[in-house]
XYZ file of C-alpha atoms in Angstrom:
708
model
C 0.000 0.000 0.000
C 3.055 2.269 0.358
C 3.118 2.625 -3.439
C -0.581 3.486 -3.606
C -1.560 7.127 -3.294
C -4.379 9.588 -3.835
C -5.498 10.219 -7.426
C -5.380 13.967 -6.719
C -1.979 15.735 -6.945
C -2.921 18.286 -4.274
C -3.528 15.492 -1.795
C -0.405 13.572 -2.826
C 1.653 16.718 -2.235
C 0.439 17.273 1.320
C -0.935 14.057 2.886
C 1.104 10.983 3.811
C -0.018 7.676 2.303
C 1.268 5.580 5.217
C 0.025 5.063 8.760
C 1.216 3.612 12.044
C -1.863 2.257 13.869
C 0.230 1.781 17.030
C 1.107 5.487 17.299
C -0.614 6.943 20.414
C -2.832 9.977 19.850
C -5.230 10.423 22.791
C -2.463 10.895 25.348
C -2.340 12.859 28.589
C -0.287 15.623 26.980
C -2.712 15.820 24.038
C -5.562 16.313 26.527
C -3.528 18.766 28.600
C -2.472 20.969 25.693
C -5.764 20.603 23.829
C -7.935 21.741 26.745
C -5.414 24.459 27.624
C -5.538 25.947 24.126
C -9.335 25.626 24.008
C -9.595 27.727 27.174
C -6.970 30.299 26.183
C -8.129 30.570 22.577
C -11.821 30.771 23.442
C -11.294 33.401 26.151
C -8.898 35.517 24.063
C -11.019 35.535 20.920
C -14.258 36.116 22.853
C -12.789 39.130 24.635
C -11.327 40.669 21.510
C -14.442 39.919 19.475
C -16.024 42.683 21.566
C -13.216 45.132 20.806
C -12.290 47.085 17.695
C -9.615 46.975 16.440
C -8.480 43.595 17.706
C -6.438 40.560 16.667
C -7.685 36.985 16.470
C -5.904 33.768 17.342
C -6.315 31.585 14.265
C -5.942 27.793 14.049
C -2.559 28.043 12.388
C -1.164 29.923 15.412
C -2.195 27.078 17.725
C -0.700 24.539 15.339
C 2.619 26.380 15.564
C 2.640 26.960 19.333
C 1.509 23.442 20.187
C 4.581 21.913 18.529
C 7.213 23.278 20.960
C 4.685 22.888 23.794
C 4.339 19.196 22.946
C 8.103 18.799 22.727
C 8.426 20.479 26.139
C 5.888 18.098 27.679
C 7.767 15.143 26.205
C 10.973 16.325 27.889
C 9.474 17.217 31.301
C 6.721 14.702 32.045
C 7.707 11.455 33.787
C 7.755 8.389 31.556
C 6.563 6.003 34.256
C 4.254 3.300 32.897
C 1.103 2.696 34.942
C -0.447 -0.732 34.592
C -4.051 -1.607 35.249
C -5.950 -4.815 34.480
C -6.158 -5.055 30.713
C -4.314 -1.810 29.955
C -1.278 0.337 30.625
C -0.628 4.035 30.125
C 1.933 6.734 30.729
C 1.977 10.504 31.082
C 4.820 10.471 28.574
C 4.539 7.586 26.075
C 7.491 8.738 23.971
C 8.367 11.528 21.526
C 5.628 14.052 20.751
C 4.089 12.719 17.550
C 2.056 13.959 14.616
C -1.192 12.326 15.723
C -1.092 14.035 19.118
C -0.386 17.287 17.298
C -3.423 16.722 15.071
C -5.694 15.985 18.047
C -4.618 19.265 19.668
C -5.262 21.117 16.398
C -8.756 19.617 16.093
C -9.611 20.622 19.660
C -8.290 24.152 19.180
C -10.267 24.552 15.949
C -13.470 24.156 17.967
C -12.528 27.131 20.148
C -11.116 29.519 17.547
C -14.469 30.395 15.980
C -16.838 32.587 17.997
C -19.962 31.038 19.471
C -22.548 32.819 17.317
C -25.268 32.470 19.970
C -23.333 34.818 22.270
C -24.193 37.665 19.885
C -27.876 36.850 20.283
C -27.925 37.002 24.070
C -25.591 40.020 24.160
C -27.892 41.952 21.824
C -30.903 41.001 23.945
C -29.154 42.290 27.056
C -27.243 45.378 25.907
C -29.408 46.649 23.043
C -32.921 45.463 23.954
C -32.280 45.555 27.738
C -33.774 42.121 28.385
C -31.230 39.827 30.022
C -31.981 36.165 29.270
C -29.989 34.815 32.223
C -26.956 32.555 32.485
C -28.920 29.316 32.091
C -30.532 30.369 28.807
C -27.227 31.815 27.632
C -25.365 28.574 28.223
C -28.098 26.266 26.877
C -28.381 28.295 23.657
C -24.613 28.317 23.097
C -24.325 24.612 23.791
C -27.328 23.669 21.656
C -26.209 25.574 18.564
C -22.664 24.166 18.822
C -23.668 20.527 19.260
C -26.520 20.556 16.727
C -23.953 21.526 14.105
C -21.666 18.772 15.350
C -24.490 16.228 14.897
C -25.163 17.365 11.335
C -21.460 17.046 10.552
C -21.292 13.422 11.632
C -24.322 12.447 9.583
C -22.691 13.664 6.334
C -19.515 11.541 6.507
C -20.435 9.150 3.681
C -21.028 12.147 1.390
C -18.309 14.631 2.403
C -15.548 12.743 4.261
C -15.028 9.261 2.884
C -15.050 10.015 -0.908
C -11.574 10.828 -2.245
C -13.024 13.520 -4.527
C -13.898 15.613 -1.478
C -10.378 17.000 -1.078
C -11.027 19.945 1.346
C -8.235 22.302 0.150
C -7.979 24.169 3.473
C -7.022 20.926 5.192
C -4.153 20.382 2.785
C -2.313 23.370 4.259
C -2.819 21.999 7.777
C -1.595 18.546 6.733
C 1.426 20.094 5.028
C 2.256 22.120 8.124
C 1.938 19.121 10.451
C 3.992 16.900 8.142
C 6.601 19.640 7.809
C 7.125 19.799 11.573
C 7.244 16.036 11.993
C 9.074 15.152 8.751
C 11.824 12.577 9.118
C 12.673 11.893 5.472
C 13.029 15.469 4.196
C 16.724 16.068 4.902
C 17.505 18.215 1.888
C 19.861 15.552 0.498
C 18.731 16.403 -3.026
C 20.234 19.865 -2.637
C 16.936 21.676 -2.175
C 15.658 23.459 0.897
C 13.783 21.276 3.323
C 10.133 22.147 3.780
C 10.811 23.149 7.372
C 13.567 25.623 6.457
C 11.476 27.023 3.617
C 8.546 27.458 6.006
C 10.689 29.261 8.584
C 12.188 31.633 5.995
C 8.745 32.506 4.622
C 7.173 32.923 8.072
C 9.968 35.201 9.294
C 9.836 37.242 6.095
C 6.046 37.594 6.324
C 6.329 38.579 10.000
C 8.810 41.355 9.245
C 7.038 42.592 6.110
C 3.595 42.858 7.710
C 4.875 45.654 9.950
C 4.927 47.831 6.814
C 1.329 47.515 5.500
C -0.004 46.583 8.958
C 1.412 49.527 10.922
C 4.069 51.743 9.342
C 2.534 52.416 5.893
C -1.022 51.089 5.923
C -1.881 52.756 2.605
C -0.010 49.863 0.988
C -2.819 47.656 2.221
C -5.302 49.491 -0.026
C -3.050 50.835 -2.764
C -5.548 53.089 -4.561
C -2.862 55.386 -5.967
C -5.107 56.792 -8.707
C -7.406 58.276 -6.065
C -4.443 59.797 -4.250
C -3.636 61.799 -7.389
C -7.200 63.100 -7.801
C -8.750 62.917 -4.327
C -11.709 65.161 -5.176
C -12.574 63.740 -8.595
C -15.918 61.995 -8.166
C -15.677 59.711 -11.221
C -12.131 58.570 -10.435
C -13.083 57.761 -6.867
C -16.157 55.870 -8.040
C -14.120 53.790 -10.472
C -10.917 53.270 -8.489
C -11.901 53.826 -4.847
C -11.242 50.841 -2.599
C -14.079 51.333 -0.079
C -16.870 53.360 -1.667
C -15.867 52.709 -5.279
C -15.445 49.827 -7.717
C -11.753 49.284 -7.002
C -10.791 48.877 -10.662
C -7.143 47.889 -11.005
C -6.361 48.413 -7.319
C -3.674 46.188 -5.814
C -2.569 45.411 -2.275
C 0.763 44.518 -0.727
C -0.851 43.074 2.389
C -1.138 39.272 2.588
C -4.058 39.527 5.018
C -5.961 41.411 2.300
C -4.898 39.030 -0.465
C -5.969 35.984 1.559
C -9.105 37.615 2.996
C -11.445 35.401 0.974
C -9.073 32.447 1.510
C -5.550 31.778 0.424
C -5.163 31.901 -3.384
C -2.478 29.223 -3.010
C -4.965 26.539 -1.947
C -8.180 27.234 -3.867
C -8.169 25.287 -7.178
C -7.639 27.442 -10.267
C -10.994 26.517 -11.831
C -12.743 27.685 -8.644
C -10.733 30.911 -8.530
C -11.808 31.717 -12.092
C -15.458 31.071 -11.194
C -15.217 33.257 -8.092
C -13.523 36.143 -9.887
C -15.935 36.010 -12.835
C -18.872 36.131 -10.427
C -17.376 39.113 -8.659
C -16.568 40.922 -11.923
C -20.053 40.371 -13.350
C -21.958 41.612 -10.327
C -19.653 44.408 -9.178
C -17.880 45.608 -12.314
C -20.698 45.131 -14.828
C -24.125 44.898 -13.198
C -23.276 47.337 -10.388
C -22.181 50.257 -12.601
C -25.093 49.536 -14.959
C -27.565 49.960 -12.098
C -25.743 52.945 -10.646
C -25.246 55.073 -13.741
C -28.819 54.463 -14.938
C -30.051 55.544 -11.476
C -31.982 52.315 -11.054
C -33.625 52.158 -7.613
C -32.550 55.773 -6.894
C -28.963 54.774 -6.172
C -27.117 57.559 -7.962
C -27.118 59.836 -4.918
C -25.489 57.153 -2.750
C -21.896 55.887 -2.870
C -21.544 53.215 -5.536
C -19.992 50.952 -2.904
C -19.879 50.795 0.856
C -20.632 48.773 3.938
C -23.691 50.709 5.151
C -27.349 51.008 4.250
C -28.716 54.537 3.956
C -31.642 56.811 4.710
C -33.306 59.248 2.319
C -30.748 61.914 3.241
C -27.866 59.792 1.951
C -26.548 59.135 5.461
C -25.972 55.738 7.105
C -29.330 54.475 8.375
C -29.828 55.235 12.077
C -31.819 52.291 13.449
C -32.152 53.901 16.885
C -34.524 56.484 15.379
C -37.172 53.877 14.539
C -37.002 51.633 17.633
C -39.088 52.223 20.763
C -36.452 51.835 23.473
C -39.061 50.935 26.109
C -40.593 48.017 24.232
C -37.888 47.152 21.708
C -40.513 47.295 18.945
C -40.806 49.322 15.762
C -42.113 52.861 16.157
C -44.158 53.214 12.966
C -44.706 56.944 13.433
C -40.980 57.549 13.802
C -40.286 55.282 10.828
C -42.609 57.219 8.509
C -41.251 60.538 9.761
C -37.651 59.428 9.353
C -37.009 57.317 6.262
C -37.362 53.972 4.525
C -34.192 52.000 3.896
C -32.076 52.608 0.788
C -29.421 50.207 -0.466
C -26.180 51.169 -2.238
C -25.231 49.307 -5.386
C -23.012 46.804 -3.590
C -25.856 45.778 -1.291
C -28.323 45.280 -4.126
C -25.720 43.137 -5.869
C -25.096 41.110 -2.697
C -28.806 40.582 -2.066
C -29.270 39.540 -5.687
C -26.448 37.028 -5.270
C -27.863 35.731 -1.987
C -31.316 35.175 -3.494
C -29.799 33.416 -6.509
C -27.466 31.309 -4.371
C -30.330 30.113 -2.177
C -31.841 28.186 -5.088
C -28.839 27.550 -7.353
C -26.982 25.651 -4.613
C -29.891 23.252 -4.177
C -30.543 22.791 -7.911
C -26.836 22.335 -8.695
C -26.482 19.726 -5.935
C -29.528 17.847 -7.211
C -28.281 17.847 -10.813
C -24.583 17.117 -10.287
C -24.610 15.088 -7.066
C -28.168 13.817 -6.709
C -27.480 10.375 -8.146
C -24.393 9.759 -5.989
C -26.183 11.058 -2.872
C -29.031 8.617 -3.427
C -26.597 5.760 -4.039
C -24.718 6.547 -0.830
C -27.993 6.638 1.095
C -28.585 3.096 -0.190
C -24.940 2.166 0.624
C -24.125 1.667 -3.059
C -20.465 2.293 -3.913
C -20.089 5.334 -6.184
C -16.301 5.717 -6.406
C -13.243 3.657 -5.541
C -11.694 4.058 -2.120
C -8.390 5.878 -2.059
C -5.463 4.831 0.103
C -6.589 7.032 2.992
C -10.025 5.424 3.192
C -8.388 1.991 3.104
C -5.990 2.878 5.914
C -8.867 4.173 8.032
C -10.417 0.703 7.952
C -7.965 -0.156 10.745
C -10.105 1.854 13.159
C -13.727 1.297 14.231
C -16.119 3.868 12.775
C -18.548 5.965 14.831
C -22.110 4.615 14.497
C -24.674 7.053 13.114
C -26.852 6.619 16.187
C -24.201 8.363 18.319
C -24.688 11.510 16.240
C -28.473 11.108 16.142
C -28.494 10.880 19.944
C -26.730 14.228 20.261
C -29.019 15.756 17.659
C -32.172 14.824 19.571
C -30.628 15.709 22.939
C -29.675 19.230 21.916
C -32.869 19.759 19.976
C -34.441 19.271 23.407
C -32.082 21.901 24.826
C -33.218 24.254 22.056
C -36.886 23.708 22.893
C -36.120 24.550 26.525
C -34.480 27.821 25.452
C -37.353 29.081 23.313
C -40.033 27.933 25.766
C -38.349 29.124 28.977
C -37.692 32.611 27.600
C -40.253 34.754 25.790
C -38.535 34.744 22.408
C -41.568 34.771 20.131
C -40.165 31.770 18.233
C -42.595 28.819 18.302
C -41.368 25.223 18.373
C -42.334 24.719 14.734
C -40.201 27.789 13.940
C -37.238 26.100 15.616
C -37.728 22.959 13.523
C -37.992 25.108 10.397
C -34.719 26.854 11.291
C -32.973 23.508 11.729
C -34.496 22.332 8.454
C -32.905 25.292 6.667
C -29.491 24.239 7.997
C -30.204 20.624 7.056
C -31.202 21.557 3.491
C -27.957 23.466 2.899
C -25.489 21.208 4.704
C -24.798 19.039 1.627
C -24.795 21.868 -0.974
C -22.591 23.933 1.317
C -20.413 20.938 2.105
C -19.772 20.093 -1.543
C -18.748 23.693 -2.264
C -16.514 23.894 0.814
C -14.940 20.495 0.127
C -14.011 21.386 -3.449
C -13.175 25.103 -3.217
C -12.569 26.053 0.459
C -15.376 28.621 0.146
C -18.203 28.556 2.691
C -21.785 29.132 1.614
C -23.670 31.934 3.381
C -27.339 31.549 4.307
C -27.589 34.709 6.433
C -30.078 36.425 4.156
C -32.282 33.339 3.876
C -32.178 32.915 7.658
C -33.251 36.543 8.124
C -35.933 36.834 5.471
C -37.859 33.649 6.349
C -38.515 34.675 9.985
C -38.963 38.259 8.831
C -42.027 37.168 6.866
C -43.229 34.557 9.377
C -42.729 36.588 12.571
C -43.031 40.284 11.620
C -42.161 42.743 14.352
C -40.446 40.074 16.495
C -36.691 40.707 16.530
C -35.974 38.005 19.135
C -37.665 35.373 16.994
C -35.687 36.612 13.996
C -32.369 36.478 15.845
C -32.981 32.999 17.239
C -34.147 31.597 13.907
C -31.021 33.027 12.306
C -28.815 31.701 15.113
C -30.116 28.141 14.857
C -29.869 28.138 11.051
C -26.591 29.957 10.505
C -24.671 28.624 13.503
C -25.771 25.024 12.985
C -24.590 25.161 9.372
C -21.373 27.045 10.170
C -20.447 24.658 12.993
C -21.333 21.678 10.802
C -18.923 22.907 8.112
C -16.173 23.454 10.677
C -16.616 20.025 12.252
C -16.834 18.286 8.864
C -13.560 19.948 7.913
C -11.963 18.627 11.108
C -13.400 15.155 10.491
C -11.658 15.182 7.111
C -8.463 16.382 8.787
C -8.668 13.403 11.136
C -9.307 11.181 8.103
C -6.206 12.496 6.327
C -4.008 12.229 9.432
C -5.335 8.736 10.344
C -6.868 9.709 13.689
C -9.285 7.008 14.908
C -12.830 8.306 14.220
C -13.969 7.647 17.775
C -11.078 9.707 19.106
C -12.090 12.585 16.833
C -15.692 12.218 18.024
C -14.728 12.482 21.705
C -12.320 15.409 21.391
C -14.692 17.420 19.190
C -17.527 17.081 21.712
C -15.436 18.014 24.729
C -13.768 20.896 22.897
C -17.145 22.274 21.766
C -18.606 22.069 25.278
C -15.493 23.624 26.847
C -15.460 26.422 24.284
C -19.132 27.224 24.921
C -18.557 27.378 28.687
C -15.483 29.603 28.325
C -16.980 32.042 25.818
C -20.258 32.417 27.699
C -18.270 32.886 30.920
C -16.105 35.649 29.423
C -19.172 37.387 28.012
C -21.014 37.230 31.367
C -17.925 38.516 33.202
C -17.599 41.522 30.895
C -21.311 42.324 31.085
C -21.084 42.284 34.887
C -17.870 44.313 35.198
C -17.998 46.790 32.279
C -21.120 48.970 32.683
C -20.726 50.738 29.335
C -19.930 47.581 27.364
C -20.963 47.960 23.699
C -21.214 51.749 23.965
C -19.648 53.369 20.910
C -17.581 55.667 23.168
C -16.346 52.899 25.494
C -12.913 53.946 26.813
C -11.194 50.624 26.099
C -12.856 50.265 22.681
C -15.097 47.399 23.839
C -17.728 48.565 21.373
C -19.018 45.105 20.339
C -18.760 45.669 16.550
C -20.118 42.241 15.591
C -23.002 42.475 18.047
C -23.837 45.958 16.755
C -24.135 44.585 13.223
C -26.211 41.702 14.584
C -28.501 44.206 16.320
C -28.899 46.295 13.159
C -29.835 43.150 11.230
C -32.459 42.295 13.865
C -33.968 45.754 13.416
C -33.895 45.652 9.619
C -35.289 42.128 9.231
C -37.050 41.561 12.547
C -38.660 44.959 13.097
C -38.794 46.670 9.707
C -39.189 43.293 8.029
C -38.518 42.128 4.467
C -42.061 43.075 3.431
C -41.123 46.774 3.587
C -37.955 46.074 1.606
C -38.938 43.476 -0.992
C -42.743 43.378 -0.850
C -45.131 44.203 -3.698
C -44.758 47.802 -4.835
C -41.305 48.369 -3.312
C -38.446 49.532 -5.512
C -36.322 46.495 -4.631
C -39.007 43.935 -5.470
C -37.188 42.799 -8.678
C -34.303 41.461 -6.578
C -36.582 38.681 -5.311
C -36.796 37.242 -8.830
C -33.140 36.247 -8.595
C -34.384 33.211 -6.660
C -35.967 32.010 -9.907
C -32.945 32.990 -11.995
C -30.593 31.216 -9.594
C -32.598 28.013 -9.788
C -32.694 28.025 -13.590
C -29.110 28.955 -14.521
C -27.442 25.646 -13.492
C -29.769 23.648 -15.761
C -28.391 24.667 -19.204
C -24.789 24.253 -18.020
C -25.625 20.780 -16.744
C -27.219 19.868 -20.086
C -24.231 21.289 -21.991
C -21.757 19.223 -19.967
C -23.832 16.080 -20.480
C -23.769 16.718 -24.221
C -20.123 17.880 -24.395
C -18.385 16.378 -21.335
C -14.894 17.531 -22.333
C -15.864 21.139 -22.988
C -14.568 23.977 -20.797
C -18.165 24.345 -19.632
C -17.573 21.459 -17.217
C -15.606 23.916 -15.074
C -18.508 26.363 -14.742
C -20.022 26.050 -11.282
C -22.837 28.531 -10.678
C -22.964 28.243 -6.844
C -19.188 28.773 -6.652
C -19.488 31.705 -9.043
C -22.048 33.224 -6.670
C -20.647 32.260 -3.277
C -17.275 33.920 -3.793
C -18.868 37.334 -4.263
C -20.820 37.011 -0.997
C -17.779 38.263 0.910
C -18.750 41.795 -0.204
C -19.197 43.658 2.111
C -16.984 43.865 4.128
C -14.619 42.659 1.396
C -13.995 45.020 -1.507
C -12.585 44.698 -5.009
C -9.075 44.920 -3.622
C -9.534 41.487 -2.053
C -10.217 39.953 -5.478
C -7.781 41.621 -7.887
C -4.538 40.716 -6.125
C -6.042 37.357 -5.103
C -6.684 36.264 -8.695
C -3.211 37.440 -9.798
C -1.476 35.393 -7.090
C -3.756 32.446 -7.841
C -2.916 32.629 -11.548
C 0.820 32.598 -10.838
C 0.858 29.681 -8.412
C -2.243 27.608 -9.162
C -2.037 27.903 -12.939
C 1.468 28.846 -14.121
C 3.626 27.199 -11.451
C 1.442 24.118 -11.203
C 1.750 23.578 -14.967
C 5.370 24.573 -15.521
C 7.074 23.919 -12.161
C 5.018 21.058 -10.777
C 7.830 19.553 -8.709
C 8.458 22.868 -6.942
C 4.716 23.456 -6.598
C 4.037 20.045 -5.056
C 6.819 20.471 -2.483
C 6.519 24.134 -1.519
C 3.168 25.617 -2.578
C 1.177 24.684 0.532
C 4.195 25.356 2.752
C 4.373 28.850 1.253
C 0.700 29.436 2.059
C 1.169 28.235 5.645
C 4.277 30.372 6.133
C 2.601 33.527 4.848
C -0.430 32.883 7.060
C 1.619 32.190 10.182
C 4.010 35.117 9.792
C 1.245 37.598 9.032
C -1.081 36.495 11.839
C 1.646 36.436 14.491
C 2.895 39.829 13.315
C -0.633 41.276 13.565
C -0.989 39.950 17.122
C 2.438 41.291 18.147
C 1.701 44.714 16.632
C -1.581 44.896 18.492
C -0.199 43.767 21.855
C 2.956 45.918 21.724
C 2.022 49.221 20.062
C -1.773 49.420 19.874
C -3.411 47.832 22.920
C -2.120 50.284 25.512
C -3.211 53.436 23.699
C -6.679 53.992 25.242
C -9.269 55.590 23.013
C -7.095 55.207 19.924
C -6.948 52.695 17.123
C -3.175 52.618 17.643
C -2.070 53.712 14.155
C 0.697 56.193 13.372
C -0.673 59.559 12.323
C 1.044 60.431 9.045
C 0.135 60.672 5.344
C 0.900 57.020 4.589
C -1.670 55.956 7.165
C -4.369 58.567 6.526
C -4.526 59.218 2.783
C -6.913 56.357 2.005
C -8.975 56.957 5.161
C -9.601 60.571 4.211
C -10.678 59.496 0.746
C -13.083 56.923 2.170
C -14.610 59.378 4.614
C -14.910 62.071 1.971
C -16.813 59.884 -0.446
C -18.965 58.430 2.288
C -20.527 61.799 2.956
C -20.130 63.627 -0.344
C -22.874 62.983 -2.849
C -23.794 64.610 -6.150
C -26.787 66.870 -6.094
């Protein structure tokens, strides 16, 4: 089997095709470090999620730190063997190995992402002044985490076991882990070892990020054309990076280039689809709508991250909410203004409506037959070497996952019944059904392209129509739908990581559950502590910048879709009603491409993937054109040119390069924040000079300057 390998070159380049079933993985030091990083990571990210600006500990940081930590444990812990009837164990079973490292990484991954439900309870408490209580807070966080975990386990035969589900993001993790634990890469062929290459890249990225990340931040959004003509309206509309189209704008900041995912890991065919989708909606359809003044958009910025009132100012939701009841004040609403959308928002909503149906139709057409065969346990593709090696370990029965699903569905019922949320039990089941419907379409896209599907708009509009004027019901429906799907995608990705690294499935099952529960406890605890000790938490003038930016956006969404409701935005007679018809368009477009590929299977049309074309553009906002232009250039160089002309170099270093750039940039961002920004109260910590203000002044100018 040593000669057998994956049929996919990306997988061959990053995942080992051998396994040692005797290698220990669920050791004392794996538990010790895993739980430690879950607590630290969850607490750190939860605290800084409430602050702006703030860094984030990403999974790759934990993967780096846990390596020397594991080595340290191996050198300090006693190696005494303890024997019990039928078993023996030791605190230190030998050298720190790659499977222990993987277990720690899987546990940390569960804590890195924020618990979405915390936003819900924080908004209830700080914005609607109705504290749900610690019990409800904890039950909601736990339920949404573990429901997603259950969905993940039930999709294994579709998204984990098939070799064609490659999960590009995992390939970087596998490469990084194999690089640290490599024993046969000694550079004897005269080339750099992967480890040395990784260290050089990481150090270089760390040093370089100080330039666009702190010293000369204009390099992060290099809109030099606008600097030359800062008051020219047309130039700023065409080339502006925030409120313009961003035509031809580049960036020298890796965090901006990799904002929508690293261009070194997404397959080239997917990158082309994503960029074409972005270009069509934001460089063709957007200007067409704007310059023809469709939907009265010509007096607003052509781009932006805000919605607006009739005065061309960002919409002030506090003017239409009755602070005593938390309900919509209709009189104030009619006196103030309806909601107006800039061009970027109309494009995004059009994409979201189209994606809602195209993802389902595409999955039915392209994967429906194989899904049905797998349901009937009919083999649809040959096992690769990794699936064969995993036969050495007992699989997790489906009923284990079903048990958790029913258990935490019960927790969810307790939450909505014990607290006056306005969400009926049938509404809860509908919310979970939305997540269930999209878990396979979203999983196929994520597994092939590393892009996650977004169902935020669907999860806001459905309760907006069903429960008008009930923001709590809207928030909870959205939380159960969005968080269950998001967590499912994250846990499926980690299940595939365990599959690649030959971690016994039952070990992965146990560590994922305990990590998810621990993360929920930690994040809810940090949130409750801050609410109790920081009286002005979430206030926009909070002295330590604990302004809760994510929760503020969550609150605004609850007002727009829960109080104002989609009927006022997309109902009959409204100017944005035509956007709704993109649901029909999205469902129809995949059909002709499917028929074309059936008729001409070797045509370039086989690479057209409508959901991928749509999902990539959903990053806008907050992403802008700058996150796509440099991204596609880097992707073209490495995923197209280098892969075709320098395949040997690409297979050895490409994923190492991606990991090194990620690690160096993230660690540099954290160091910059902790050393030169954190202890400057009331400031964002940036240097005040032209190189750090020129693009900000342009953005602010065009945010509030409109043609008459």
